[in-house]
Structure formats: C-alpha cells, structure tokens
Coordinates of C-alpha atoms in Angstrom, one line a residue:
M828 CA 0.0 0.0 0.0
H829 CA 2.8 2.4 0.9
L830 CA 4.6 1.5 -2.4
I831 CA 1.5 2.3 -4.4
S832 CA 1.0 5.6 -2.5
L833 CA 4.7 6.5 -3.2
L834 CA 4.3 5.7 -6.9
L835 CA 1.2 7.8 -7.2
A836 CA 3.0 10.7 -5.5
L837 CA 5.9 10.4 -7.9
L838 CA 3.7 10.0 -11.0
P839 CA 3.2 13.7 -11.6
L840 CA 6.9 14.3 -11.5
A841 CA 7.4 11.8 -14.4
M842 CA 4.7 13.3 -16.6
P843 CA 5.2 16.4 -18.7
S844 CA 4.1 19.7 -17.2
D845 CA 0.6 20.8 -17.8
T846 CA 1.4 24.4 -19.0
A847 CA 4.2 26.5 -20.2
E848 CA 4.4 30.2 -21.0
I849 CA 6.4 31.9 -23.8
V850 CA 6.9 35.6 -24.3
F851 CA 7.7 37.0 -27.7
A852 CA 9.2 40.5 -28.2
G853 CA 9.5 42.6 -31.3
D854 CA 12.5 44.2 -33.0
A855 CA 15.4 45.3 -30.8
M856 CA 16.8 48.2 -32.9
Q857 CA 20.0 50.2 -32.3
H858 CA 20.0 53.7 -33.9
Q859 CA 22.8 56.2 -33.7
R860 CA 20.8 58.3 -31.1
Q861 CA 20.8 55.1 -28.9
I862 CA 24.5 54.7 -29.3
D863 CA 25.2 58.3 -28.4
A864 CA 22.9 58.1 -25.3
A865 CA 24.5 54.8 -24.1
R866 CA 28.0 56.2 -24.2
R867 CA 29.4 56.9 -20.8
P868 CA 32.1 59.5 -19.9
D869 CA 34.8 56.8 -20.0
G870 CA 33.8 55.9 -23.6
S871 CA 32.0 52.6 -22.7
L872 CA 28.5 51.8 -23.8
D873 CA 26.0 51.0 -21.1
Y874 CA 22.6 49.5 -21.8
D875 CA 21.8 48.2 -18.3
V876 CA 18.7 50.4 -17.9
Y877 CA 17.1 49.4 -21.3
F878 CA 14.9 46.6 -20.2
Q879 CA 14.9 46.8 -16.4
A880 CA 11.3 47.8 -16.1
L881 CA 10.2 44.8 -18.2
E882 CA 12.5 42.2 -16.5
P883 CA 9.8 40.9 -14.1
Y884 CA 7.5 40.2 -17.1
I885 CA 10.2 38.7 -19.3
S886 CA 11.7 36.5 -16.6
S887 CA 8.3 35.4 -15.3
A888 CA 7.8 33.4 -18.5
D889 CA 9.2 29.9 -19.0
F890 CA 10.9 31.1 -22.2
A891 CA 11.4 34.5 -23.9
V892 CA 12.3 35.3 -27.5
V893 CA 13.4 38.6 -29.1
N894 CA 14.5 39.7 -32.6
L895 CA 18.0 41.4 -32.6
E896 CA 17.8 43.6 -35.6
T897 CA 21.5 44.6 -35.8
P898 CA 24.7 42.7 -36.2
L899 CA 27.4 42.7 -33.5
G900 CA 30.2 43.5 -35.9
G901 CA 32.6 45.3 -33.6
A902 CA 33.7 48.9 -33.7
P903 CA 32.9 51.3 -35.2
Y904 CA 29.3 51.2 -34.0
S905 CA 26.6 52.7 -36.2
G906 CA 22.9 53.2 -36.6
Y907 CA 20.7 53.4 -39.7
P908 CA 21.1 52.6 -42.5
M909 CA 23.9 50.1 -41.7
F910 CA 23.5 49.0 -38.2
C911 CA 26.2 47.6 -35.8
A912 CA 25.7 47.4 -32.1
H913 CA 28.1 47.0 -29.2
D914 CA 28.4 43.6 -27.5
N915 CA 27.0 45.2 -24.3
Y916 CA 23.6 45.5 -26.1
L917 CA 23.4 41.7 -26.3
R918 CA 24.5 41.5 -22.6
A919 CA 21.5 43.7 -21.6
I920 CA 19.2 41.4 -23.6
T921 CA 20.4 38.3 -22.0
K922 CA 20.5 39.9 -18.5
S923 CA 16.8 40.9 -18.9
G924 CA 15.8 37.2 -19.2
F925 CA 15.6 36.4 -22.9
D926 CA 16.3 32.8 -23.8
L927 CA 16.5 32.9 -27.6
V928 CA 17.6 35.5 -30.1
L929 CA 16.2 35.7 -33.7
A930 CA 18.9 36.8 -36.2
A931 CA 17.3 36.4 -39.6
N932 CA 16.3 39.9 -40.6
N933 CA 17.0 42.5 -43.3
H934 CA 19.9 44.1 -41.4
I935 CA 21.9 41.0 -40.5
L936 CA 24.3 41.6 -43.4
D937 CA 24.9 45.3 -42.7
R938 CA 28.5 44.3 -41.7
R939 CA 28.6 41.7 -44.4
D940 CA 29.7 38.1 -43.8
K941 CA 32.4 39.0 -41.2
G942 CA 29.7 40.7 -39.2
V943 CA 27.5 37.6 -39.3
I944 CA 30.4 35.4 -38.1
R945 CA 31.3 37.8 -35.3
T946 CA 27.6 38.1 -34.3
I947 CA 27.4 34.3 -34.0
G948 CA 30.6 34.3 -32.0
Q949 CA 29.1 36.8 -29.5
F950 CA 25.9 34.7 -29.2
E951 CA 28.0 31.7 -28.3
K952 CA 30.4 33.7 -26.0
Q953 CA 27.5 35.1 -24.1
G954 CA 25.7 31.8 -24.0
I955 CA 22.4 32.6 -25.6
P956 CA 20.8 30.3 -28.1
Y957 CA 20.0 31.7 -31.6
V958 CA 18.4 30.8 -34.9
G959 CA 18.3 32.3 -38.4
V960 CA 22.1 32.6 -39.2
Y961 CA 24.8 30.0 -39.3
R962 CA 28.5 29.7 -40.2
N963 CA 27.8 27.2 -42.9
K964 CA 25.4 24.5 -43.9
A965 CA 26.9 22.0 -41.6
H966 CA 26.6 24.4 -38.7
R967 CA 22.9 25.0 -39.6
D968 CA 22.3 21.2 -39.7
S969 CA 23.9 21.0 -36.2
I970 CA 21.5 23.5 -34.8
L971 CA 18.2 22.9 -36.6
P972 CA 15.7 21.8 -35.7
A973 CA 16.2 24.1 -32.6
I974 CA 14.0 22.2 -30.2
H975 CA 13.9 23.6 -26.6
D976 CA 12.5 21.8 -23.6
I977 CA 10.2 24.5 -22.1
N978 CA 8.7 23.3 -18.9
G979 CA 8.3 19.8 -20.4
F980 CA 7.1 21.0 -23.8
K981 CA 9.2 20.3 -26.8
V982 CA 9.1 23.5 -28.8
A983 CA 11.0 24.1 -32.1
F984 CA 11.9 27.6 -33.3
L985 CA 12.5 28.5 -36.9
N986 CA 13.4 32.0 -38.2
Y987 CA 13.3 33.4 -41.7
T988 CA 13.6 36.8 -43.4
Y989 CA 12.2 38.2 -46.6
G990 CA 15.6 39.6 -47.6
T991 CA 18.8 41.4 -46.6
N992 CA 18.4 44.8 -48.2
G993 CA 19.9 43.6 -51.5
I994 CA 23.2 42.6 -49.9
S995 CA 24.3 39.1 -50.8
K996 CA 26.6 36.8 -48.9
T997 CA 30.1 36.1 -50.3
T998 CA 31.1 33.1 -48.2
D999 CA 29.6 29.9 -46.9
I1000 CA 27.5 31.6 -44.2
E1001 CA 23.8 30.5 -44.1
I1002 CA 20.9 33.0 -43.6
D1003 CA 17.4 31.6 -43.6
Y1004 CA 15.3 33.4 -46.2
I1005 CA 11.6 32.9 -46.6
D1006 CA 11.1 29.9 -48.9
R1007 CA 8.1 27.7 -48.7
D1008 CA 10.0 24.5 -49.7
L1009 CA 12.7 25.2 -47.1
I1010 CA 10.1 26.0 -44.4
A1011 CA 8.1 22.8 -45.2
K1012 CA 11.3 20.8 -44.9
D1013 CA 12.3 22.4 -41.6
V1014 CA 8.8 21.8 -40.2
R1015 CA 8.8 18.2 -41.2
E1016 CA 12.2 17.6 -39.7
A1017 CA 11.2 19.3 -36.5
R1018 CA 8.3 17.0 -36.1
E1019 CA 10.4 14.0 -36.9
K1020 CA 12.8 15.0 -34.2
G1021 CA 10.0 15.2 -31.6
A1022 CA 8.8 18.8 -31.7
E1023 CA 5.3 19.1 -30.1
I1024 CA 4.9 22.8 -30.9
I1025 CA 6.6 24.7 -33.8
A1026 CA 7.2 28.4 -33.8
A1027 CA 8.0 30.1 -37.1
C1028 CA 9.3 33.6 -36.7
L1029 CA 9.0 35.7 -39.8
H1030 CA 10.7 39.0 -40.9
W1031 CA 8.1 40.1 -43.4
G1032 CA 5.5 42.7 -44.4
D1033 CA 5.4 46.4 -45.3
E1034 CA 7.1 48.9 -43.1
Y1035 CA 4.8 51.3 -41.2
H1036 CA 1.6 49.6 -42.3
L1037 CA -0.7 48.7 -39.5
L1038 CA -2.4 45.9 -41.4
P1039 CA -0.8 42.9 -43.1
N1040 CA -0.4 42.6 -46.8
T1041 CA -1.7 39.8 -49.0
S1042 CA 1.6 38.0 -49.0
Q1043 CA 1.7 37.9 -45.2
K1044 CA -1.9 36.5 -45.1
R1045 CA -1.1 33.8 -47.7
L1046 CA 2.1 32.7 -46.0
A1047 CA 0.4 32.7 -42.6
A1048 CA -2.3 30.4 -44.1
Y1049 CA 0.3 28.1 -45.6
L1050 CA 2.2 27.9 -42.3
A1051 CA -1.0 27.1 -40.4
D1052 CA -1.8 24.4 -43.0
L1053 CA 1.7 22.9 -42.4
G1054 CA 0.8 22.6 -38.7
V1055 CA 2.8 25.5 -37.4
E1056 CA 1.2 26.5 -34.1
L1057 CA 3.0 29.8 -33.4
I1058 CA 3.5 32.2 -36.3
I1059 CA 5.2 35.4 -35.0
G1060 CA 6.0 38.3 -37.3
G1061 CA 8.2 41.4 -37.2
H1062 CA 9.8 44.0 -39.5
P1063 CA 7.1 46.6 -40.2
H1064 CA 8.3 48.7 -37.1
V1065 CA 4.6 49.1 -36.1
I1066 CA 2.1 46.6 -34.6
Q1067 CA -0.2 44.5 -36.7
P1068 CA -3.1 42.3 -35.6
M1069 CA -3.0 39.0 -33.8
E1070 CA -5.4 36.0 -33.7
M1071 CA -6.0 32.7 -32.0
G1072 CA -7.4 30.3 -34.5
Y1073 CA -8.1 26.7 -35.3
N1074 CA -7.0 25.0 -38.5
E1075 CA -9.5 22.4 -39.6
K1076 CA -7.1 20.7 -42.0
N1077 CA -4.8 19.4 -39.2
G1078 CA -6.8 20.0 -36.0
N1079 CA -4.3 22.5 -34.5
N1080 CA -4.9 25.6 -32.6
Y1081 CA -2.5 28.4 -33.8
F1082 CA -1.5 31.8 -32.6
L1083 CA -0.7 34.3 -35.3
V1084 CA 1.0 37.7 -34.9
Y1085 CA 1.5 39.7 -38.1
S1086 CA 3.8 42.2 -36.4
L1087 CA 4.9 42.9 -32.8
G1088 CA 6.4 46.2 -34.0
N1089 CA 9.5 47.7 -32.4
F1090 CA 10.7 46.5 -29.1
I1091 CA 13.2 49.3 -28.5
S1092 CA 14.4 51.8 -31.0
A1093 CA 15.0 55.6 -31.5
M1094 CA 12.2 55.9 -34.0
R1095 CA 10.1 59.0 -33.5
T1096 CA 6.8 58.7 -35.4
T1097 CA 3.6 57.9 -33.4
D1098 CA 3.3 54.3 -34.3
T1099 CA 7.0 53.4 -34.1
R1100 CA 7.7 54.7 -30.5
G1101 CA 6.5 51.4 -29.0
G1102 CA 5.4 47.9 -29.7
A1103 CA 3.7 44.8 -28.3
M1104 CA 4.8 41.8 -26.4
A1105 CA 2.9 38.5 -26.7
R1106 CA 2.5 35.9 -24.1
V1107 CA 1.4 32.4 -25.1
V1108 CA 0.1 29.6 -22.9
L1109 CA 0.8 26.0 -23.9
A1110 CA -1.2 23.2 -22.3
R1111 CA -2.0 19.5 -22.7
D1112 CA -5.3 17.8 -23.4
M1113 CA -6.6 14.7 -21.7
K1114 CA -4.4 12.6 -24.0
R1115 CA -1.4 14.6 -22.9
R1116 CA -1.0 16.2 -26.4
A1117 CA 0.4 19.7 -26.5
Y1118 CA -1.6 22.6 -27.9
V1119 CA -1.8 26.4 -27.8
K1120 CA -4.3 27.3 -25.1
S1121 CA -4.4 31.1 -25.1
A1122 CA -2.5 34.2 -25.8
S1123 CA -2.5 37.8 -24.6
Y1124 CA -0.5 41.0 -25.4
R1125 CA 0.8 44.0 -23.6
L1126 CA 2.1 47.3 -25.0
V1127 CA 5.5 48.8 -24.4
F1128 CA 6.8 52.3 -25.0
V1129 CA 10.3 53.7 -25.4
E1130 CA 11.2 56.7 -23.2
P1131 CA 14.0 58.7 -24.9
P1132 CA 16.5 60.6 -22.7
V1133 CA 15.0 63.4 -20.7
T1134 CA 18.1 65.2 -19.5
P1135 CA 21.7 65.0 -20.6
G1136 CA 23.3 61.7 -19.4
D1137 CA 20.0 59.8 -19.5
N1138 CA 19.6 56.7 -21.6
Y1139 CA 16.8 55.2 -23.6
K1140 CA 14.6 52.8 -21.7
L1141 CA 11.7 50.6 -22.3
L1142 CA 8.6 50.9 -20.1
P1143 CA 5.2 49.2 -19.9
A1144 CA 2.9 51.6 -21.9
E1145 CA 0.8 52.2 -18.8
S1146 CA 3.8 53.0 -16.6
P1147 CA 3.3 56.0 -14.3
E1148 CA 7.1 56.3 -14.3
L1149 CA 7.1 57.7 -17.8
A1150 CA 8.4 61.3 -17.8
P1151 CA 5.6 63.8 -18.2
G1152 CA 7.1 65.2 -21.3
W1153 CA 6.6 61.9 -23.2
R1154 CA 3.0 61.1 -22.0
Q1155 CA 1.3 62.8 -24.9
A1156 CA 3.3 60.7 -27.4
R1157 CA 2.7 57.6 -25.3
N1158 CA -1.1 58.2 -25.3
A1159 CA -1.1 58.7 -29.1
F1160 CA 0.8 55.4 -29.6
V1161 CA -1.5 53.5 -27.2
K1162 CA -4.6 55.0 -28.8
N1163 CA -3.6 53.9 -32.3
A1164 CA -2.3 50.4 -31.2
T1165 CA -5.4 49.6 -29.2
S1166 CA -7.6 50.8 -32.0
I1167 CA -6.0 48.3 -34.4
F1168 CA -6.1 45.5 -31.8
D1169 CA -9.6 46.1 -30.7
R1170 CA -10.9 46.1 -34.3
H1171 CA -8.8 43.3 -35.7
N1172 CA -7.5 40.9 -33.0
I1173 CA -9.3 37.6 -32.7
N1174 CA -9.4 36.1 -29.2
V1175 CA -6.2 37.9 -28.1
P1176 CA -6.9 40.2 -25.2
R1177 CA -4.7 42.9 -23.7
D1178 CA -2.9 42.0 -20.5
T1179 CA -3.2 44.9 -18.2
M1180 CA -1.8 43.3 -15.1
S1181 CA 0.6 45.6 -13.3
I1182 CA 4.3 44.9 -13.9
S1183 CA 6.4 45.2 -10.8
V1184 CA 9.2 43.4 -9.0
A1185 CA 6.5 41.3 -7.3
Y1186 CA 5.2 40.1 -10.7
T1187 CA 4.8 36.4 -10.4
R1188 CA 4.3 33.8 -13.1
R1189 CA 0.6 33.3 -13.6
K1190 CA -1.7 31.4 -16.0
V1191 CA -3.6 33.5 -18.5
E1192 CA -7.2 32.8 -17.5
T1193 CA -8.7 33.7 -20.9
S1194 CA -8.9 30.6 -23.0
P1195 CA -10.4 31.6 -26.3
I1196 CA -9.9 28.2 -27.8
I1197 CA -12.0 26.1 -25.5
I1198 CA -10.7 22.6 -24.7
T1199 CA -12.7 20.6 -22.2
D1200 CA -12.0 17.2 -20.6
S1201 CA -14.2 15.6 -23.2
V1202 CA -12.6 17.0 -26.4
T1203 CA -9.2 17.2 -27.9
P1204 CA -7.6 20.1 -29.9
A1205 CA -8.9 18.5 -33.0
E1206 CA -12.4 19.1 -31.6
A1207 CA -11.8 22.5 -30.2
V1208 CA -14.5 25.1 -30.3
V1209 CA -13.6 28.4 -31.8
P1210 CA -16.1 31.0 -30.4
T1211 CA -15.5 33.4 -33.3
P1212 CA -14.5 32.9 -36.9
P1213 CA -10.7 32.2 -37.2
T1214 CA -10.2 34.2 -40.4
P1215 CA -9.8 38.0 -39.7
Y1216 CA -9.2 39.1 -43.3
P1217 CA -10.5 38.0 -46.6
G1218 CA -8.1 35.7 -48.4
L1219 CA -6.4 34.3 -45.3

C-alpha cells in the first residue's frame, strides 16, 4: 500500500508539465541616437537600464524570445542605415531574461559576412541560443531543428527573413530566407525530431503599415496548414493584428501575430515609438497532447533621454514612471495600437496586469480556444471565426 502511494505521488513528476508560457518581443533596434545616449564618460557603452522595467515580465515566463535587428560586428558602431551594435547591447538582452535571439532579418548583413560570423561568436560567447544565421550549412544542420524543452514541452523555433536589403553573402554563411519549400522541410524535420509545438518567426510585411499585406496573409495560411502552431511576425516597425485560430485541416490551434512592432528603438513617429509583447500559454489535453491554449498581449513604450546623461529605456505603456514630457506621445501610440487590436484581433486580449518586482508567473485565464475534458484540440470550439481578413 505504501509503495502504491509513493508511486502515485511520484507520477506527476514523471509526466510532462501541464502548462508553459512563452513571451515574444519585437524588433530590438540600435539607432545612432541610442549609441550616443548609451556612451558613458569613460567611452564605454551602457545598456543596463534598457529593459529593467520589463525584466519581471520577461523572466516570469518559462521562455522568452526577441529579434535582434542589428549585427554585432565590432567597432565602429553605427545606426541606420547600416546597423552595428556594441556587444553590451546583447548583454543587456540576456540579462533581462531572454532565452533565444532571432537573427534572420534584413539588417543582419549590414557588416557583411564577417559581421555575421562575429555576431554568431558573440551569441556563443555570451551563452544565448539563436536561430536564423549560421557559419555554414553543416553548422545549420547541427542547430536545426532548434528544439527547446520548455517546462516539459518540446518547442521548435525557426526564423526566416524576406531579404537582406539587397546585400548578398560572399562566403559559406547561411541565412534563412523565406522559402516555402525550405520551411516545409524544416517543419517536417522538427516533427520527426519530436517537436510538439513549432514556432515560425518571420521577418516580413510592409514597413509602417498597421495591417498585413496579401503576401503575409497567404504565407500565414500556408504555415497554419503545415501545422505550425506559433506564427510570429516582425519588421514593419509598427504593430499589426493577432489572432488565436483553429486549423480544420490538421486540427491544430494556432497563434498568429502579423507584427509585434518595435521592441526598443529611437524611431520618432507615433506608431514606431513602442510595440507589443505577446504571451502564449501552452497546455496539454486529456491525452497529454500539447496545444496552444491562449495568448495575450501588452504594450511597451520607449522613453527617450529626458536630460543629458539619460539613456533610452523601455517601459510598460501604462507605466506611471514615464516622464511627463513623453506622456502625450505615449497616449497617441497607445490609442492607435489599441484601436487596431480592438478592431482586428481575434481572441487575443490585452494583458493589463501591473508589472512590478512582485510580478509572479501566472496562468492567463482567458482561454479563447475552449478545450474541455471531453474534447481534444482537433475538436476545439472556436467561439469566433478564425479568419480575420478575406483571403487568409
């Protein structure tokens, strides 16, 4: 009897976890104004304050992902149009709690092939996993499929870009460009290697457009048909709609973000001063199969330097700590972003929980895709139509 009781007590420990939470952030930019503000009197560049206000939110997730939209090519450091950030920028990213860096974007070749190789070297030196760029094909094959064990869930991450601003590689480095055949191959291999959930992170779309274009919609539909559960977009520098949906062809729930917008940058138009972060909850059905249970978003806003010596820093959009001089700009950004999300999001609510040092990991209670004990994800009930735009 005692043995049976012991086995029953240990059984939950041997089973995969019931839930996991993943946070996705948008484009971490590095403009010249950011470099100038980060420079200290001794000549060093300090980014420690950048993400401090968001650290409780980032680190409270089981896994956090961000797009680094600049190479780490070494001095001299530069902003637009040919980006190159100091290594301390990556240190601030890792320190804030991110677990994976996306590197396939249109600026990764701004310091050409040598910049890509040095960027990879810094990822490895600082101990943060990455996807999207590789030293060569053999190196790519050694990393992909990039399957991470996230609280017991086997999640594969893939990363592709529409292009690299017309710059071509001149060596054996590998950059993952958007190609349907390549993506299908990578998705298939990820499943074969045991991935329960697949996240495809795309650098796509039209800059400064608050709604997705036809190409994005068609590619999103293609990815959902492939069985990709998490489709996370960036590049437009502004937010675009999100949806929780259900794919009838394969019985999968999916979470789609057309664009998270900027994470941090020195851009100065209303819609580029901030962005969104998405939080996804994974769960298991009664047969212990993984599925996407729910998702939420929250808005973030960049506070530029207020007085000489200040640095740029990222704040929750609702933060009372924002300097009074920037509140009008913040309010305009929030108004536009929430207007788009309120009109076009499907089953993805805004997370308004206060962020503080006391922020603790919690389950998102909203479950737009309803899974009960008597149904599986293939029988999920979608309370609203899963297609937000004609043609998706």
